[in-house]
Amino acid sequence: MSAALHDDTIAVHAGRQDLATLGVHAPPIDLSSTYPLPDVETGGDSYEAMTGGGRPIPDGGNVYARLWNPTVARFEAALAQLEGAEAAVAFASGMAALTAAVLSHTTSVGRPHVVAVRPLYGGTDHLLATGLLGTEVTYCDPGEVHAHVRAETGLVVIETPANPTLELVDIGDVVAQAGEVPVLVDNTFATPILQNPLAHGAAMSLHSATKYLGGHGDVVAGVIACSEERAAALRPVRAITGSVLHPLAAYLLHRGLPTLPLRVRAQQGTAARVAAWLQAQDAVAEVYYPGLRADPLLGTQLRGPGAMVSIRLRDGYPAARHVASATSLFAHAVSLGGVDSLIQHPAALTHRPVTADARPDAGILRLSIGLEHADDLIADLAQALEGACAVAPRAEAHAG
Ligand code: PLP
């Protein structure tokens, strides 16, 4: 398929090129846990190729589903093409993907130090802060990366737009500061439709595919787009630690990709309206949305402001606590990026494991804007905010 194709076309056709030859129209789901071996030598060679990070050898068979699955490989091929990457490696969750990226670039190659730019998703922050994987982390601001990179640094981790305040980080600048050290960008919020980190020099673009890629709230998955060389370092970690993606989940992810560009653009259009409306509300002290700031990275690195909006309530935690439970169309639930709108309190939930000094303000709520009509979402927020004005002083007095 030509590189000149538009995202919309790639999203529909990628990973499906051989279907007509197979005589089918929809991608087949291969649920095999094991595969017939052609003979001992060829099967063994295929096994060795895959444990070394490669693909099955021609006619060698897939050997075992923890090493390779064709349905997963289809989704990987499609996602790689959307990201403009040579390869992609899919995992059982976004955290499994991050774990493999950290292990393969740090402790396993004798460079256990990680530089990470805050804010990050709470789970990412937590994984690095605990040192569970044998790493040591230095958290810093985007402009300080160079100052903290040292000989033992194996990885730089950033997220942009960042969770939950939607700050943008200049990927190219961080890559320049990191020098030889690979930069991993969490691209979950932007999706490949709005941002391609590899085009700005990043080594890996990570997605919690649970979010926009899945898009329907029914899949937990992760994926990393990168070079084939780096994919060959990630696959053995996936095989050894058993963090493979289930083929049914891969099928659903692949099925959701054709509508990804449409979903992202429609959700973004609604988010822009909701964000503008929120900015005019007395109960709201601050709206965090890239489209409301004059950021030079918007329109260049990030092709659109996206569909995540965060707000800080003027009456702080009591008001946030009320609003989170007072909406009806916005489900009070963590996660994001689906067709239905969600609202959640980062300090209490997604960012709860983050150390207190870096935890988001308790008055902040994060909204994931879905495909509902903007007027209906605004009406839902209006009634919830109205209630917040009434409840806030009473709750504060109670808390005090
Ligand atoms: N990165 C971001 C930005 C996230 O929001 C999440 C989950 O909320 C993750 C990574 C982790 O992904 P998962 O929950 O699929 O393991």
XYZ file of C-alpha atoms and ligand atoms in Angstrom:
416
model
C 0.000 0.000 0.000
C 1.375 3.426 -0.962
C 2.667 5.786 1.736
C 0.659 8.562 0.065
C -2.676 7.113 1.188
C -4.704 9.135 3.683
C -5.253 7.920 7.259
C -8.940 7.240 6.542
C -8.006 4.837 3.750
C -5.201 3.176 5.701
C -7.523 2.717 8.679
C -10.003 0.798 6.491
C -7.582 -1.328 4.470
C -4.467 -1.931 6.600
C -3.819 -5.491 7.731
C -6.351 -6.835 5.209
C -4.301 -7.064 2.005
C -4.361 -10.865 1.822
C -8.060 -11.395 2.577
C -9.148 -11.740 -1.061
C -6.438 -14.360 -1.620
C -7.720 -16.207 1.418
C -11.225 -16.044 -0.065
C -12.734 -14.105 2.843
C -13.922 -10.541 3.358
C -13.581 -10.194 7.145
C -10.294 -11.019 8.910
C -10.289 -14.583 10.260
C -9.912 -15.141 13.999
C -7.258 -17.727 14.798
C -7.853 -19.096 18.294
C -5.223 -21.851 18.162
C -3.104 -22.145 21.276
C -0.675 -24.434 19.459
C 0.134 -25.173 15.821
C 1.019 -28.304 13.855
C 4.761 -28.524 13.318
C 6.015 -29.302 9.790
C 8.960 -31.338 11.108
C 11.332 -31.140 14.051
C 14.044 -29.081 12.340
C 11.812 -26.484 10.622
C 9.513 -26.176 13.637
C 12.571 -25.742 15.853
C 14.030 -23.114 13.539
C 10.754 -21.190 13.571
C 10.670 -21.400 17.362
C 14.225 -20.077 17.571
C 13.471 -17.233 15.132
C 10.562 -16.094 17.306
C 12.261 -16.426 20.684
C 15.000 -14.255 19.172
C 12.383 -11.575 18.454
C 11.704 -12.344 14.797
C 8.683 -13.616 12.897
C 7.899 -17.270 12.117
C 10.057 -18.572 9.268
C 8.292 -19.415 5.971
C 6.616 -22.833 6.289
C 7.980 -23.143 9.803
C 4.639 -22.640 11.527
C 3.626 -20.333 14.363
C 4.579 -23.044 16.899
C 2.743 -21.645 19.955
C 0.324 -18.758 20.510
C 2.481 -17.081 23.163
C 5.056 -16.555 20.396
C 2.883 -15.567 17.441
C -0.755 -15.214 16.450
C -1.879 -14.187 12.945
C -4.951 -12.257 14.172
C -2.763 -10.231 16.524
C -0.232 -9.743 13.716
C -2.952 -8.251 11.484
C -3.829 -5.632 14.085
C -0.127 -4.921 14.606
C 0.439 -4.445 10.871
C -2.514 -2.058 10.648
C -1.469 0.004 13.657
C 2.138 0.173 12.426
C 0.948 1.550 9.109
C -1.223 4.179 10.806
C 1.746 5.257 12.940
C 4.126 5.309 9.964
C 6.226 2.665 11.731
C 8.003 -0.432 10.451
C 6.402 -2.641 13.078
C 4.102 -2.787 16.083
C 3.949 -5.207 18.986
C 0.644 -5.738 20.798
C 0.239 -6.668 24.452
C -2.427 -7.751 26.928
C -2.689 -4.173 28.291
C -1.081 -0.764 28.056
C 0.802 -1.480 31.282
C 2.110 -4.764 29.845
C 3.365 -2.806 26.826
C 5.087 -0.274 29.080
C 6.616 -3.072 31.165
C 8.096 -4.692 28.053
C 9.446 -1.354 26.806
C 11.086 -0.614 30.157
C 12.538 -4.123 30.642
C 13.900 -4.391 27.113
C 15.604 -0.982 27.224
C 16.865 -0.771 30.794
C 17.759 -3.585 33.194
C 18.153 -6.214 30.466
C 20.784 -4.078 28.701
C 22.554 -2.780 31.816
C 21.091 0.736 31.735
C 18.626 0.762 34.640
C 18.037 4.532 34.818
C 14.873 6.125 33.376
C 14.193 9.830 32.891
C 10.471 10.586 32.942
C 8.634 13.849 32.341
C 5.634 14.459 34.599
C 2.680 14.533 34.435
C 2.111 10.948 33.323
C -0.740 8.469 33.628
C -0.809 7.393 37.299
C -0.053 3.751 36.482
C 3.021 4.714 34.446
C 4.207 7.035 37.207
C 3.641 4.289 39.761
C 5.449 1.576 37.795
C 8.520 3.787 37.487
C 8.385 5.219 41.021
C 8.195 1.819 42.724
C 11.284 0.530 40.912
C 9.420 -2.766 40.618
C 11.286 -3.590 37.409
C 14.695 -2.830 38.945
C 14.858 0.654 37.468
C 15.655 3.994 39.066
C 13.664 6.994 37.864
C 14.384 10.707 37.730
C 11.288 12.830 37.199
C 11.810 16.210 35.582
C 10.285 18.979 33.515
C 10.509 18.731 29.709
C 13.362 21.240 29.523
C 15.504 19.352 32.055
C 15.813 16.004 30.261
C 19.352 16.645 29.017
C 20.546 17.536 32.526
C 19.374 14.169 33.878
C 20.462 11.799 31.109
C 23.551 9.840 32.151
C 25.547 6.810 30.979
C 23.172 4.343 32.678
C 20.008 5.949 31.257
C 18.213 3.426 29.070
C 14.943 5.200 28.375
C 13.195 8.577 28.413
C 9.421 8.421 28.980
C 6.997 11.202 28.112
C 3.254 11.526 27.565
C 1.727 14.172 25.302
C -0.983 15.381 25.636
C -0.264 14.601 29.274
C -2.684 13.112 31.753
C -4.796 14.774 33.185
C -3.989 18.424 32.448
C -3.441 17.998 28.705
C -0.073 19.737 28.640
C 1.836 19.313 25.390
C 5.469 18.220 25.377
C 7.726 18.968 22.391
C 8.749 15.463 21.269
C 11.517 16.678 18.920
C 13.050 18.803 21.664
C 13.041 15.913 24.167
C 14.545 13.602 21.513
C 17.333 16.130 20.882
C 18.018 16.415 24.616
C 18.002 12.629 25.046
C 20.728 12.163 22.424
C 21.387 8.439 21.995
C 18.819 7.437 24.611
C 15.536 6.211 23.063
C 12.401 8.226 23.817
C 9.073 6.501 24.439
C 5.978 8.637 23.883
C 2.630 7.620 25.350
C 0.395 8.524 22.391
C -2.832 7.217 23.933
C -4.651 10.568 24.129
C -3.683 11.746 20.630
C -4.051 8.457 18.690
C -2.172 8.010 15.393
C -4.855 10.176 13.784
C -3.655 13.322 15.563
C 0.009 12.615 16.285
C 2.813 10.346 15.071
C 5.676 10.466 17.598
C 8.096 8.512 15.379
C 7.922 11.306 12.794
C 9.404 13.579 15.475
C 12.254 11.217 16.312
C 10.702 9.142 19.109
C 11.800 5.517 19.232
C 8.460 4.141 20.414
C 4.836 5.252 20.317
C 2.862 3.491 23.047
C -0.917 3.199 23.238
C -3.221 1.938 25.855
C -5.298 0.378 23.076
C -8.017 0.009 25.718
C -8.869 3.637 24.923
C -9.428 5.210 21.466
C -8.076 2.293 19.421
C -10.637 -0.064 20.936
C -13.090 2.786 21.223
C -16.044 0.799 22.552
C -15.084 0.062 26.154
C -14.853 -3.693 25.616
C -11.134 -4.412 25.159
C -8.056 -4.134 27.406
C -4.893 -3.983 25.303
C -1.627 -2.181 24.645
C 0.536 -1.673 21.574
C 3.914 -0.146 20.739
C 4.766 1.129 17.241
C 8.495 1.213 16.509
C 11.285 0.009 14.198
C 11.532 -3.692 13.334
C 14.810 -3.804 15.287
C 13.137 -2.507 18.430
C 10.112 -4.769 17.899
C 12.558 -7.680 17.873
C 13.666 -6.603 21.359
C 10.072 -6.278 22.618
C 8.691 -9.602 21.323
C 10.946 -11.857 23.441
C 9.890 -9.959 26.582
C 6.261 -10.444 25.590
C 6.863 -14.166 25.002
C 8.872 -14.736 28.174
C 6.585 -12.769 30.471
C 3.454 -14.073 28.727
C 1.918 -10.627 28.186
C 0.376 -11.551 24.834
C -2.797 -10.025 23.455
C -5.705 -12.444 23.047
C -6.750 -12.894 19.395
C -10.389 -12.003 20.122
C -9.219 -8.680 21.559
C -6.948 -8.180 18.530
C -9.921 -8.862 16.235
C -12.023 -6.241 18.017
C -9.176 -3.720 17.861
C -8.652 -4.332 14.156
C -12.417 -4.090 13.599
C -12.485 -0.725 15.345
C -9.650 0.865 13.352
C -11.672 1.754 10.214
C -13.853 4.119 12.268
C -10.963 5.537 14.339
C -10.431 8.660 12.168
C -14.185 9.389 12.125
C -14.573 8.800 15.847
C -11.584 10.939 16.778
C -12.656 13.855 14.602
C -16.293 13.733 15.732
C -15.368 13.416 19.421
C -12.838 16.232 19.017
C -15.418 18.543 17.449
C -17.769 17.951 20.363
C -14.933 18.352 22.890
C -14.056 21.763 21.441
C -17.673 22.897 21.933
C -17.910 21.465 25.447
C -14.548 23.019 26.424
C -15.599 26.467 25.158
C -18.882 26.214 27.067
C -17.144 25.073 30.258
C -14.831 28.072 30.082
C -17.818 30.394 30.482
C -19.194 28.658 33.600
C -18.847 30.332 37.014
C -18.367 27.008 38.790
C -15.299 26.251 36.645
C -12.012 27.931 37.593
C -9.933 26.490 34.751
C -10.449 24.403 31.624
C -7.538 22.276 30.413
C -7.878 21.707 26.684
C -5.135 22.199 24.081
C -7.583 23.966 21.768
C -8.034 26.796 24.275
C -4.309 27.603 24.485
C -2.053 29.221 21.919
C 0.431 26.360 21.876
C 2.815 26.256 18.883
C 2.757 22.435 19.037
C -0.946 22.427 18.173
C -1.316 22.146 14.412
C 2.286 21.005 14.000
C 3.153 18.093 16.296
C -0.441 17.568 17.454
C -2.751 17.907 14.457
C -5.873 18.591 16.531
C -6.735 19.266 20.174
C -8.338 15.859 20.771
C -11.358 14.845 22.787
C -10.093 14.914 26.377
C -11.052 17.914 28.508
C -10.195 18.511 32.158
C -11.656 21.137 34.472
C -10.765 22.559 37.870
C -13.804 23.426 39.945
C -13.819 26.826 41.654
C -15.071 25.200 44.884
C -12.398 22.504 44.823
C -12.824 18.931 45.983
C -16.382 19.126 47.371
C -17.657 20.472 44.058
C -15.613 17.970 42.026
C -16.880 15.121 44.184
C -20.465 16.227 43.584
C -20.150 16.750 39.810
C -18.465 13.361 39.279
C -21.561 11.628 40.608
C -24.209 14.058 39.368
C -23.983 13.555 35.603
C -26.191 11.053 33.848
C -24.923 10.898 30.268
C -21.296 11.047 31.419
C -20.722 7.715 33.167
C -18.714 8.070 36.373
C -15.901 5.711 35.410
C -12.162 5.617 34.717
C -10.770 4.936 31.216
C -11.375 7.110 28.173
C -11.567 7.258 24.423
C -14.794 5.297 23.927
C -17.939 6.208 22.031
C -19.653 7.133 25.307
C -18.590 10.019 27.537
C -16.907 9.383 30.894
C -16.063 11.571 33.889
C -13.623 10.760 36.688
C -11.611 12.322 39.517
C -7.880 11.805 38.737
C -6.543 12.465 42.271
C -8.831 9.780 43.707
C -8.523 7.261 40.890
C -6.242 7.247 37.836
C -3.531 9.265 39.617
C -4.046 7.933 43.126
C -0.722 5.998 43.194
C 1.248 9.166 42.304
C 3.234 10.660 45.201
C 1.357 13.485 46.910
C 3.725 16.200 45.611
C 2.897 15.279 41.996
C -0.754 14.283 42.367
C -3.290 16.395 40.435
C -5.251 19.069 42.276
C -8.266 17.595 44.108
C -10.581 20.052 42.335
C -9.784 18.557 38.903
C -12.146 16.304 36.945
C -11.230 14.606 33.673
C -13.826 14.256 30.924
C -13.590 11.895 27.990
C -15.941 13.202 25.313
C -17.794 10.553 23.331
C -20.047 10.565 20.298
C -23.199 11.953 21.948
C -24.621 15.288 20.736
C -22.746 18.263 22.200
C -25.995 19.953 23.320
C -26.971 16.910 25.379
C -23.540 16.674 27.018
C -23.604 20.390 27.821
C -27.088 20.108 29.356
C -25.887 17.190 31.485
C -22.858 19.141 32.701
C -24.997 22.246 33.303
C -27.293 20.449 35.744
C -24.336 18.795 37.495
C -22.464 22.115 37.870
C -25.604 23.833 39.144
C -25.822 21.250 41.895
C -22.137 21.784 42.696
C -22.729 25.463 43.543
C -25.339 24.402 46.096
C -23.420 21.512 47.611
C -19.893 22.925 47.770
C -20.173 25.248 50.820
C -22.076 22.622 52.799
C -19.603 19.837 51.971
C -16.671 22.101 52.758
C -18.151 23.020 56.126
C -18.696 19.345 56.798
C -15.129 18.471 55.778
C -13.759 21.305 57.913
N -1.329 5.274 29.276
C -2.391 6.069 29.454
C -2.340 7.485 28.985
C -3.525 5.587 30.118
O -4.583 6.398 30.309
C -3.543 4.239 30.565
C -4.727 3.691 31.267
O -5.586 4.404 31.715
C -2.423 3.451 30.352
C -1.335 3.982 29.690
C -2.389 2.022 30.804
O -3.136 1.239 29.913
P -3.994 -0.061 30.334
O -5.029 0.363 31.320
O -4.526 -0.533 29.018
O -3.016 -1.029 30.935
